Each structure stands twice: as C-alpha cells, then as structure tokens.
CSV table of C-alpha atoms in Angstrom, one decimal:
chain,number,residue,atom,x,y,z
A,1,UNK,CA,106.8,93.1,107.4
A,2,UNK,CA,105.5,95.3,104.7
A,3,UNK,CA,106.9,93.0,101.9
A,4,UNK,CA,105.6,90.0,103.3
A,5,UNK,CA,101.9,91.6,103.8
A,6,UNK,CA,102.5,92.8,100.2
A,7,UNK,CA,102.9,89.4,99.1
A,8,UNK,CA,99.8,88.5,101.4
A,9,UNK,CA,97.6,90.7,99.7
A,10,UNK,CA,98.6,89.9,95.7
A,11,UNK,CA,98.2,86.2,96.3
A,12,UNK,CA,94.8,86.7,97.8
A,13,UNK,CA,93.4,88.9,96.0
A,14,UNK,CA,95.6,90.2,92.7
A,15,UNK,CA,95.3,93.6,91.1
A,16,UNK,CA,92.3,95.7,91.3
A,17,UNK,CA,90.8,96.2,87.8
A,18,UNK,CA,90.3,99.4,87.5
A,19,UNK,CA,91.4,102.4,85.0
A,20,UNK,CA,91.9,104.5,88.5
A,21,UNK,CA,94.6,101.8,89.5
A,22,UNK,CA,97.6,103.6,90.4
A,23,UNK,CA,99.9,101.6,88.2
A,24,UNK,CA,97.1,101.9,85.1
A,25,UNK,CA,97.5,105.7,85.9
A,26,UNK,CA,101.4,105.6,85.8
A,27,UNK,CA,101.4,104.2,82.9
A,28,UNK,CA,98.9,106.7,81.5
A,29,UNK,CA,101.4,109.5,82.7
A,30,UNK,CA,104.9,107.7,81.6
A,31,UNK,CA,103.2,107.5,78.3
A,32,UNK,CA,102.3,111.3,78.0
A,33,UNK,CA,105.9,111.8,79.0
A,34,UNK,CA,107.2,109.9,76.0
A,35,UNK,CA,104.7,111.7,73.7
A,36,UNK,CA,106.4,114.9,74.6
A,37,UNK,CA,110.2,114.1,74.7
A,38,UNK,CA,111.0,110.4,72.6
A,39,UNK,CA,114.3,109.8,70.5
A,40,UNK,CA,116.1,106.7,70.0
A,41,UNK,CA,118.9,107.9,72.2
A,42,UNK,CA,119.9,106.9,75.9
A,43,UNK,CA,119.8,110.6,76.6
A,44,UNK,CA,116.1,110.7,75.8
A,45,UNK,CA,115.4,107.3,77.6
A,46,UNK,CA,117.2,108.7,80.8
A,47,UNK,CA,115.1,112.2,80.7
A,48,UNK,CA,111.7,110.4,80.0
A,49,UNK,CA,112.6,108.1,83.0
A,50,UNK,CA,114.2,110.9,84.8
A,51,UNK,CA,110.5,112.8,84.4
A,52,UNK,CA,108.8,109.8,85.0
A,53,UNK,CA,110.5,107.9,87.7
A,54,UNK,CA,112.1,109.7,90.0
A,55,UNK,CA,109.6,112.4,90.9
A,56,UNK,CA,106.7,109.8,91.5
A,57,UNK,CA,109.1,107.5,93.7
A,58,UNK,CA,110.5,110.3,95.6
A,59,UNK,CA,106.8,111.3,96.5
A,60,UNK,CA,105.9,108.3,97.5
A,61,UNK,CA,108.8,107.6,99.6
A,62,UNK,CA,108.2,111.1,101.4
A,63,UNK,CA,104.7,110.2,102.0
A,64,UNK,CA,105.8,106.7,103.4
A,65,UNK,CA,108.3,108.3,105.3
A,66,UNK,CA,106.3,111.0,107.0
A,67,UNK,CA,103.6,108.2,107.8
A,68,UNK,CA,106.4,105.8,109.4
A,69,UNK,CA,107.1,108.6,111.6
A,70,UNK,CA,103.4,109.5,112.3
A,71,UNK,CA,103.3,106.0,113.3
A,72,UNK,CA,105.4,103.2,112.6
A,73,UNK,CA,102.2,100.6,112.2
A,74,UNK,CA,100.5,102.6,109.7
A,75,UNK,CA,103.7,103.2,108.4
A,76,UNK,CA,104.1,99.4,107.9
A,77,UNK,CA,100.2,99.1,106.4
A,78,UNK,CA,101.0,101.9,103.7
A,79,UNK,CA,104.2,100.4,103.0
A,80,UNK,CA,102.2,97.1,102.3
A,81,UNK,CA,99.6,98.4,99.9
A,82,UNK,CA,102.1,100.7,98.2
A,83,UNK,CA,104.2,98.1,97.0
A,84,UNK,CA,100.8,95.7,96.6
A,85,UNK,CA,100.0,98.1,94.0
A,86,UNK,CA,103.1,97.8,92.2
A,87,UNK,CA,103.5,93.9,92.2
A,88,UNK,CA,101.2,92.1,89.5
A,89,UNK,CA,102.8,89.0,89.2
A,90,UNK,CA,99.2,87.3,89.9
A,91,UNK,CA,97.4,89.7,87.0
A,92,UNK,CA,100.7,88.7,84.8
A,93,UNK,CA,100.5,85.3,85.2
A,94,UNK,CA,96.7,85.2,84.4
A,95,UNK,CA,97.3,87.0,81.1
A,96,UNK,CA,100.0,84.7,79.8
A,97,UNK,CA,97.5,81.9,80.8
A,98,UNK,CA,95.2,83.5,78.4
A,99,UNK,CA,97.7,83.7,75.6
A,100,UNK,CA,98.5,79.6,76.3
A,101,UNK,CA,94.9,79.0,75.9
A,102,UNK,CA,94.4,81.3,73.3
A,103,UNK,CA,92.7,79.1,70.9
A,104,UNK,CA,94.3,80.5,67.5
A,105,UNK,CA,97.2,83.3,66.3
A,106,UNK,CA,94.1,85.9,66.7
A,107,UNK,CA,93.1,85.3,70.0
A,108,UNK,CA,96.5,84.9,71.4
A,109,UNK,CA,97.6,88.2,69.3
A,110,UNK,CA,94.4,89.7,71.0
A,111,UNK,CA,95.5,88.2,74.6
A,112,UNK,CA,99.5,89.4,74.0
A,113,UNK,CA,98.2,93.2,73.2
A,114,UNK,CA,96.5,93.1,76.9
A,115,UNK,CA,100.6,92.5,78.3
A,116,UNK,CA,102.8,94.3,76.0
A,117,UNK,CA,102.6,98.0,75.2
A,118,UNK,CA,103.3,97.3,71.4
A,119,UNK,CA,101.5,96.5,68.4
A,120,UNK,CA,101.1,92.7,67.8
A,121,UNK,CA,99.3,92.6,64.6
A,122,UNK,CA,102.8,91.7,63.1
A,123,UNK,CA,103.4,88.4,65.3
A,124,UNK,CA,104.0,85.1,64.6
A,125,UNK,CA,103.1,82.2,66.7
A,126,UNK,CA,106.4,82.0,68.0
C-alpha cells in the first residue's frame, strides 16, 4: 500500500523544491563524505557508500519499523512519504524536458548541470 500511495503522491504532486528536501540534504552529506575519504579504488567507493548508505537506511528503517508497530496505519503513511521522498522520476523527467528544449549547446549545458553532479562545460551536443 505504501508503494502505491508513493506513486500517488509523485504523480500528483512531484518533489518539493526545497534545499531542506531530504534527498537535497543527502546529497549534501554523501558529498561531504567523499570530500573526506575519495580514491579511485572500489575499497574507497564501498567505505564512502558504507558511511553514506547504510547508516541513513538503517535509521530510517528503525524509525519505519518502530512506527509500524506503534501503528500499522501510520506505519503505512510514513512508509508512503519516505519512499515519496526518494522517488523523482517526475522532477527527472521535467529536467530532461528542459535539456530537449534547451534552445542551444549553452542552455542545454546549463539544463544538464541541474541533473548530473559533474561539470558540463566540456560537452558536446551529443
């Protein structure tokens, strides 16, 4: 039910725009992580996600958990807005329209940057 009321809620209304979003915060967070411990190995990648990941997932769950057996409805309304908030296909589709309509390499550079955490001064148009 949760998935379903998930999917509910990102087709009618999409992600919250907001700096405070809790995805806009992990991504604040994962990034100060690979600040402090990148290398181009897979034993780097696996700490960094081990330091990101895994503690923030298994809090959540707990918190979902003790909520489900506070009460199984509420525990099916958090359930719904936690994954909600990880979802953005809706916000992801609306930026790639922007890149289709972007109306030269500049703009669609510009429009690419708001997707991709890398720098796109260097791309081509295709």
């Amino acid at each position: 039910m949760s998935f379903w009321a998930a999917l509910l809620l990102e087709w009618a209304c999409g992600d919250p725009r907001s700096s405070r979003h809790p995805v806009a915060l992990f991504g604040r967070y994962a990034a100060w992580i690979e600040s402090r411990c990148y290398a181009a190995t897979r034993g780097a990648g696996a700490r960094a996600w081990i330091a990101t990941v895994l503690p923030i997932g298994l809090a959540l769950f707990a918190a979902w958990e003790c909520v489900r057996w506070f009460s199984p409805t509420l525990g099916t309304v958090v359930g719904a807005l936690l994954l909600w908030a990880s979802l953005g296909w809706r916000s992801l589709l609306e930026h790639v329209r922007a890149v289709a309509r972007a109306p030269d390499l500049a703009e669609a550079r510009a429009q690419v940057a708001q997707i991709v955490g890398r720098r796109v001064e260097t791309l081509d148009a295709a």
